[in-house]
Every structure is written in C-alpha cells, then in structure tokens.
C-alpha cells in the first residue's frame, strides 16, 4: 500500500518537501501539518513545500475553514513557517483552504511554478 505522503529535505537543505499522493481531506491535511511540523523539529528546517500537483482538495468549504481556524490552532501548528503549496495550473480546489490558512495567520502561499515556490521558500529561511 502506498503511503499518503512522503517528506524529505530539499537539496539546498533550506526547506522540507512534502509530496501528497491521495486526495486532500481534513484528516490528510492534519497528517501533513503534524508530520511536517514533527519533521521540522527533528531536522531544524521549518519552511516547507507541499506538493499537491497530482491531488485535489476534496473537503467542503466549512471543513477547510474549521481546519484553518480551529483544528490547526488546537494542534499548535507552526504559524510562522513558510508553506508553499504547489498545485497544478488548472486546479483551484486548494484555493479556499490556502486563503483560510492565510486569514487565520499562517504563512501559506499557493504556487503553480515550482521554481517560484522554491525561491520564495529560500529567500527567508526560518530560524
């Protein structure tokens, strides 16, 4: 059985790479957040590239809102780490979730260009 996500360290060692292999639900989003936070603590690398180019967000608007405003707060997810969410060019399914995260105070941004996402992550490396 294939894992729902893989986490690794970028070649530059300035950000984590989390590749998601299953459609994004609230439970998968929580798994992404918890596992990247855990990996950040153990590696000392806080910024992260969340690659969802091959999967869509299939969760409802209200569940995405609750995730950003309630669940992530209760889980004490790092608000200051940069999270570049890399989506397919024609996929807007992640847009509301990213907007909700931004409005809830998380440093998340959507990208469709991988190099632009990498540049944004590497321009400010979290301490």
mmCIF file with all atom_site columns, C-alpha atoms in Angstrom:
data_model
loop_
_atom_site.group_PDB
_atom_site.id
_atom_site.type_symbol
_atom_site.label_atom_id
_atom_site.label_alt_id
_atom_site.label_comp_id
_atom_site.label_asym_id
_atom_site.label_entity_id
_atom_site.label_seq_id
_atom_site.pdbx_PDB_ins_code
_atom_site.Cartn_x
_atom_site.Cartn_y
_atom_site.Cartn_z
_atom_site.occupancy
_atom_site.B_iso_or_equiv
_atom_site.pdbx_formal_charge
_atom_site.auth_seq_id
_atom_site.auth_comp_id
_atom_site.auth_asym_id
_atom_site.auth_atom_id
_atom_site.pdbx_PDB_model_num
ATOM 1   C CA . UNK A 1 1   ? 0.000   0.000  0.000   1.00 0.00 ? 1   UNK A CA 1
ATOM 2   C CA . UNK A 1 2   ? 1.307   3.426  -0.944  1.00 0.00 ? 2   UNK A CA 1
ATOM 3   C CA . UNK A 1 3   ? 1.830   5.981  1.800   1.00 0.00 ? 3   UNK A CA 1
ATOM 4   C CA . UNK A 1 4   ? -0.443  9.018  1.671   1.00 0.00 ? 4   UNK A CA 1
ATOM 5   C CA . UNK A 1 5   ? 2.547   11.371 1.766   1.00 0.00 ? 5   UNK A CA 1
ATOM 6   C CA . UNK A 1 6   ? 6.342   11.471 1.634   1.00 0.00 ? 6   UNK A CA 1
ATOM 7   C CA . UNK A 1 7   ? 8.540   14.013 3.431   1.00 0.00 ? 7   UNK A CA 1
ATOM 8   C CA . UNK A 1 8   ? 12.149  14.742 2.551   1.00 0.00 ? 8   UNK A CA 1
ATOM 9   C CA . UNK A 1 9   ? 14.689  17.546 2.825   1.00 0.00 ? 9   UNK A CA 1
ATOM 10  C CA . UNK A 1 10  ? 15.432  19.695 -0.228  1.00 0.00 ? 10  UNK A CA 1
ATOM 11  C CA . UNK A 1 11  ? 18.874  19.544 -1.847  1.00 0.00 ? 11  UNK A CA 1
ATOM 12  C CA . UNK A 1 12  ? 19.633  23.037 -0.507  1.00 0.00 ? 12  UNK A CA 1
ATOM 13  C CA . UNK A 1 13  ? 18.596  21.873 2.998   1.00 0.00 ? 13  UNK A CA 1
ATOM 14  C CA . UNK A 1 14  ? 16.541  25.077 3.321   1.00 0.00 ? 14  UNK A CA 1
ATOM 15  C CA . UNK A 1 15  ? 13.040  23.556 3.216   1.00 0.00 ? 15  UNK A CA 1
ATOM 16  C CA . UNK A 1 16  ? 11.127  20.308 3.572   1.00 0.00 ? 16  UNK A CA 1
ATOM 17  C CA . UNK A 1 17  ? 9.313   18.700 0.666   1.00 0.00 ? 17  UNK A CA 1
ATOM 18  C CA . UNK A 1 18  ? 6.003   17.001 1.389   1.00 0.00 ? 18  UNK A CA 1
ATOM 19  C CA . UNK A 1 19  ? 4.546   15.178 -1.611  1.00 0.00 ? 19  UNK A CA 1
ATOM 20  C CA . UNK A 1 20  ? 0.899   14.197 -1.198  1.00 0.00 ? 20  UNK A CA 1
ATOM 21  C CA . UNK A 1 21  ? -0.349  11.077 -3.006  1.00 0.00 ? 21  UNK A CA 1
ATOM 22  C CA . UNK A 1 22  ? -4.034  10.984 -2.021  1.00 0.00 ? 22  UNK A CA 1
ATOM 23  C CA . UNK A 1 23  ? -6.890  13.482 -2.316  1.00 0.00 ? 23  UNK A CA 1
ATOM 24  C CA . UNK A 1 24  ? -6.730  16.086 0.453   1.00 0.00 ? 24  UNK A CA 1
ATOM 25  C CA . UNK A 1 25  ? -9.329  15.722 3.190   1.00 0.00 ? 25  UNK A CA 1
ATOM 26  C CA . UNK A 1 26  ? -9.288  17.274 6.659   1.00 0.00 ? 26  UNK A CA 1
ATOM 27  C CA . UNK A 1 27  ? -7.615  14.157 8.031   1.00 0.00 ? 27  UNK A CA 1
ATOM 28  C CA . UNK A 1 28  ? -4.917  14.215 5.331   1.00 0.00 ? 28  UNK A CA 1
ATOM 29  C CA . UNK A 1 29  ? -4.343  17.951 5.902   1.00 0.00 ? 29  UNK A CA 1
ATOM 30  C CA . UNK A 1 30  ? -3.914  17.297 9.633   1.00 0.00 ? 30  UNK A CA 1
ATOM 31  C CA . UNK A 1 31  ? -1.455  14.490 8.819   1.00 0.00 ? 31  UNK A CA 1
ATOM 32  C CA . UNK A 1 32  ? 0.507   16.827 6.513   1.00 0.00 ? 32  UNK A CA 1
ATOM 33  C CA . UNK A 1 33  ? 0.647   19.538 9.193   1.00 0.00 ? 33  UNK A CA 1
ATOM 34  C CA . UNK A 1 34  ? 1.589   17.205 12.055  1.00 0.00 ? 34  UNK A CA 1
ATOM 35  C CA . UNK A 1 35  ? 4.191   15.247 10.139  1.00 0.00 ? 35  UNK A CA 1
ATOM 36  C CA . UNK A 1 36  ? 5.864   18.312 8.583   1.00 0.00 ? 36  UNK A CA 1
ATOM 37  C CA . UNK A 1 37  ? 5.918   20.036 11.999  1.00 0.00 ? 37  UNK A CA 1
ATOM 38  C CA . UNK A 1 38  ? 7.410   16.900 13.569  1.00 0.00 ? 38  UNK A CA 1
ATOM 39  C CA . UNK A 1 39  ? 9.983   16.625 10.777  1.00 0.00 ? 39  UNK A CA 1
ATOM 40  C CA . UNK A 1 40  ? 10.780  20.345 11.170  1.00 0.00 ? 40  UNK A CA 1
ATOM 41  C CA . UNK A 1 41  ? 11.537  19.875 14.862  1.00 0.00 ? 41  UNK A CA 1
ATOM 42  C CA . UNK A 1 42  ? 13.827  16.897 14.250  1.00 0.00 ? 42  UNK A CA 1
ATOM 43  C CA . UNK A 1 43  ? 15.626  18.460 11.242  1.00 0.00 ? 43  UNK A CA 1
ATOM 44  C CA . UNK A 1 44  ? 15.673  22.125 12.299  1.00 0.00 ? 44  UNK A CA 1
ATOM 45  C CA . UNK A 1 45  ? 14.183  23.054 8.894   1.00 0.00 ? 45  UNK A CA 1
ATOM 46  C CA . UNK A 1 46  ? 10.846  24.825 9.271   1.00 0.00 ? 46  UNK A CA 1
ATOM 47  C CA . UNK A 1 47  ? 9.858   26.006 5.778   1.00 0.00 ? 47  UNK A CA 1
ATOM 48  C CA . UNK A 1 48  ? 8.017   23.517 3.627   1.00 0.00 ? 48  UNK A CA 1
ATOM 49  C CA . UNK A 1 49  ? 6.934   22.836 0.071   1.00 0.00 ? 49  UNK A CA 1
ATOM 50  C CA . UNK A 1 50  ? 3.610   20.976 -0.005  1.00 0.00 ? 50  UNK A CA 1
ATOM 51  C CA . UNK A 1 51  ? 3.320   19.335 -3.417  1.00 0.00 ? 51  UNK A CA 1
ATOM 52  C CA . UNK A 1 52  ? -0.328  18.632 -4.271  1.00 0.00 ? 52  UNK A CA 1
ATOM 53  C CA . UNK A 1 53  ? 0.041   18.863 -8.045  1.00 0.00 ? 53  UNK A CA 1
ATOM 54  C CA . UNK A 1 54  ? -1.378  15.364 -8.526  1.00 0.00 ? 54  UNK A CA 1
ATOM 55  C CA . UNK A 1 55  ? -4.226  15.502 -5.999  1.00 0.00 ? 55  UNK A CA 1
ATOM 56  C CA . UNK A 1 56  ? -7.219  17.711 -5.346  1.00 0.00 ? 56  UNK A CA 1
ATOM 57  C CA . UNK A 1 57  ? -8.716  19.075 -2.146  1.00 0.00 ? 57  UNK A CA 1
ATOM 58  C CA . UNK A 1 58  ? -11.999 17.166 -1.818  1.00 0.00 ? 58  UNK A CA 1
ATOM 59  C CA . UNK A 1 59  ? -13.084 18.651 1.524   1.00 0.00 ? 59  UNK A CA 1
ATOM 60  C CA . UNK A 1 60  ? -16.008 21.048 1.979   1.00 0.00 ? 60  UNK A CA 1
ATOM 61  C CA . UNK A 1 61  ? -15.546 24.788 2.426   1.00 0.00 ? 61  UNK A CA 1
ATOM 62  C CA . UNK A 1 62  ? -16.718 24.658 6.056   1.00 0.00 ? 62  UNK A CA 1
ATOM 63  C CA . UNK A 1 63  ? -14.327 21.791 6.903   1.00 0.00 ? 63  UNK A CA 1
ATOM 64  C CA . UNK A 1 64  ? -11.422 23.713 5.310   1.00 0.00 ? 64  UNK A CA 1
ATOM 65  C CA . UNK A 1 65  ? -12.424 26.800 7.314   1.00 0.00 ? 65  UNK A CA 1
ATOM 66  C CA . UNK A 1 66  ? -12.587 24.823 10.585  1.00 0.00 ? 66  UNK A CA 1
ATOM 67  C CA . UNK A 1 67  ? -9.234  23.239 9.812   1.00 0.00 ? 67  UNK A CA 1
ATOM 68  C CA . UNK A 1 68  ? -7.543  26.635 9.489   1.00 0.00 ? 68  UNK A CA 1
ATOM 69  C CA . UNK A 1 69  ? -9.322  28.412 12.338  1.00 0.00 ? 69  UNK A CA 1
ATOM 70  C CA . UNK A 1 70  ? -9.891  25.615 14.847  1.00 0.00 ? 70  UNK A CA 1
ATOM 71  C CA . UNK A 1 71  ? -8.033  22.349 14.217  1.00 0.00 ? 71  UNK A CA 1
ATOM 72  C CA . UNK A 1 72  ? -4.592  23.756 13.376  1.00 0.00 ? 72  UNK A CA 1
ATOM 73  C CA . UNK A 1 73  ? -4.778  26.098 16.390  1.00 0.00 ? 73  UNK A CA 1
ATOM 74  C CA . UNK A 1 74  ? -5.661  23.227 18.708  1.00 0.00 ? 74  UNK A CA 1
ATOM 75  C CA . UNK A 1 75  ? -2.836  21.196 17.170  1.00 0.00 ? 75  UNK A CA 1
ATOM 76  C CA . UNK A 1 76  ? -0.412  24.126 17.738  1.00 0.00 ? 76  UNK A CA 1
ATOM 77  C CA . UNK A 1 77  ? 0.776   24.072 14.121  1.00 0.00 ? 77  UNK A CA 1
ATOM 78  C CA . UNK A 1 78  ? 3.689   26.467 13.457  1.00 0.00 ? 78  UNK A CA 1
ATOM 79  C CA . UNK A 1 79  ? 2.180   29.716 12.106  1.00 0.00 ? 79  UNK A CA 1
ATOM 80  C CA . UNK A 1 80  ? 5.499   31.312 11.204  1.00 0.00 ? 80  UNK A CA 1
ATOM 81  C CA . UNK A 1 81  ? 6.964   28.602 8.975   1.00 0.00 ? 81  UNK A CA 1
ATOM 82  C CA . UNK A 1 82  ? 6.544   29.328 5.282   1.00 0.00 ? 82  UNK A CA 1
ATOM 83  C CA . UNK A 1 83  ? 4.368   26.801 3.469   1.00 0.00 ? 83  UNK A CA 1
ATOM 84  C CA . UNK A 1 84  ? 4.451   26.941 -0.320  1.00 0.00 ? 84  UNK A CA 1
ATOM 85  C CA . UNK A 1 85  ? 1.539   24.892 -1.670  1.00 0.00 ? 85  UNK A CA 1
ATOM 86  C CA . UNK A 1 86  ? 2.386   23.731 -5.176  1.00 0.00 ? 86  UNK A CA 1
ATOM 87  C CA . UNK A 1 87  ? -0.736  22.982 -7.219  1.00 0.00 ? 87  UNK A CA 1
ATOM 88  C CA . UNK A 1 88  ? -1.446  22.017 -10.799 1.00 0.00 ? 88  UNK A CA 1
ATOM 89  C CA . UNK A 1 89  ? -2.017  25.031 -13.031 1.00 0.00 ? 89  UNK A CA 1
ATOM 90  C CA . UNK A 1 90  ? -5.687  24.186 -13.658 1.00 0.00 ? 90  UNK A CA 1
ATOM 91  C CA . UNK A 1 91  ? -6.512  23.083 -10.084 1.00 0.00 ? 91  UNK A CA 1
ATOM 92  C CA . UNK A 1 92  ? -8.341  25.637 -7.944  1.00 0.00 ? 92  UNK A CA 1
ATOM 93  C CA . UNK A 1 93  ? -9.561  23.052 -5.406  1.00 0.00 ? 93  UNK A CA 1
ATOM 94  C CA . UNK A 1 94  ? -6.934  24.138 -2.839  1.00 0.00 ? 94  UNK A CA 1
ATOM 95  C CA . UNK A 1 95  ? -7.576  27.896 -3.157  1.00 0.00 ? 95  UNK A CA 1
ATOM 96  C CA . UNK A 1 96  ? -10.113 28.296 -0.349  1.00 0.00 ? 96  UNK A CA 1
ATOM 97  C CA . UNK A 1 97  ? -8.072  26.191 2.094   1.00 0.00 ? 97  UNK A CA 1
ATOM 98  C CA . UNK A 1 98  ? -4.968  28.301 1.407   1.00 0.00 ? 98  UNK A CA 1
ATOM 99  C CA . UNK A 1 99  ? -6.966  31.544 1.757   1.00 0.00 ? 99  UNK A CA 1
ATOM 100 C CA . UNK A 1 100 ? -8.433  30.340 5.064   1.00 0.00 ? 100 UNK A CA 1
ATOM 101 C CA . UNK A 1 101 ? -4.932  29.481 6.325   1.00 0.00 ? 101 UNK A CA 1
ATOM 102 C CA . UNK A 1 102 ? -3.648  32.927 5.333   1.00 0.00 ? 102 UNK A CA 1
ATOM 103 C CA . UNK A 1 103 ? -6.575  34.659 7.013   1.00 0.00 ? 103 UNK A CA 1
ATOM 104 C CA . UNK A 1 104 ? -6.026  32.555 10.157  1.00 0.00 ? 104 UNK A CA 1
ATOM 105 C CA . UNK A 1 105 ? -2.447  33.841 10.363  1.00 0.00 ? 105 UNK A CA 1
ATOM 106 C CA . UNK A 1 106 ? -0.470  31.045 8.685   1.00 0.00 ? 106 UNK A CA 1
ATOM 107 C CA . UNK A 1 107 ? 2.319   31.908 6.259   1.00 0.00 ? 107 UNK A CA 1
ATOM 108 C CA . UNK A 1 108 ? 0.973   29.851 3.339   1.00 0.00 ? 108 UNK A CA 1
ATOM 109 C CA . UNK A 1 109 ? 1.015   30.755 -0.341  1.00 0.00 ? 109 UNK A CA 1
ATOM 110 C CA . UNK A 1 110 ? -0.163  28.962 -3.494  1.00 0.00 ? 110 UNK A CA 1
ATOM 111 C CA . UNK A 1 111 ? 2.195   28.408 -6.405  1.00 0.00 ? 111 UNK A CA 1
ATOM 112 C CA . UNK A 1 112 ? 1.855   26.715 -9.778  1.00 0.00 ? 112 UNK A CA 1
ATOM 113 C CA . UNK A 1 113 ? 5.521   27.288 -10.673 1.00 0.00 ? 113 UNK A CA 1
ATOM 114 C CA . UNK A 1 114 ? 7.898   25.055 -8.713  1.00 0.00 ? 114 UNK A CA 1
ATOM 115 C CA . UNK A 1 115 ? 10.911  27.368 -9.072  1.00 0.00 ? 115 UNK A CA 1
ATOM 116 C CA . UNK A 1 116 ? 8.894   30.369 -7.839  1.00 0.00 ? 116 UNK A CA 1
ATOM 117 C CA . UNK A 1 117 ? 7.853   28.331 -4.796  1.00 0.00 ? 117 UNK A CA 1
ATOM 118 C CA . UNK A 1 118 ? 11.461  27.325 -4.121  1.00 0.00 ? 118 UNK A CA 1
ATOM 119 C CA . UNK A 1 119 ? 12.659  30.930 -4.498  1.00 0.00 ? 119 UNK A CA 1
ATOM 120 C CA . UNK A 1 120 ? 10.023  32.128 -2.011  1.00 0.00 ? 120 UNK A CA 1
ATOM 121 C CA . UNK A 1 121 ? 10.972  29.430 0.498   1.00 0.00 ? 121 UNK A CA 1
ATOM 122 C CA . UNK A 1 122 ? 14.696  30.109 0.164   1.00 0.00 ? 122 UNK A CA 1
ATOM 123 C CA . UNK A 1 123 ? 14.504  33.929 0.298   1.00 0.00 ? 123 UNK A CA 1
ATOM 124 C CA . UNK A 1 124 ? 13.803  33.749 4.029   1.00 0.00 ? 124 UNK A CA 1
ATOM 125 C CA . UNK A 1 125 ? 14.936  30.709 5.920   1.00 0.00 ? 125 UNK A CA 1
ATOM 126 C CA . UNK A 1 126 ? 13.235  30.383 9.304   1.00 0.00 ? 126 UNK A CA 1
ATOM 127 C CA . UNK A 1 127 ? 15.434  30.250 12.375  1.00 0.00 ? 127 UNK A CA 1
#
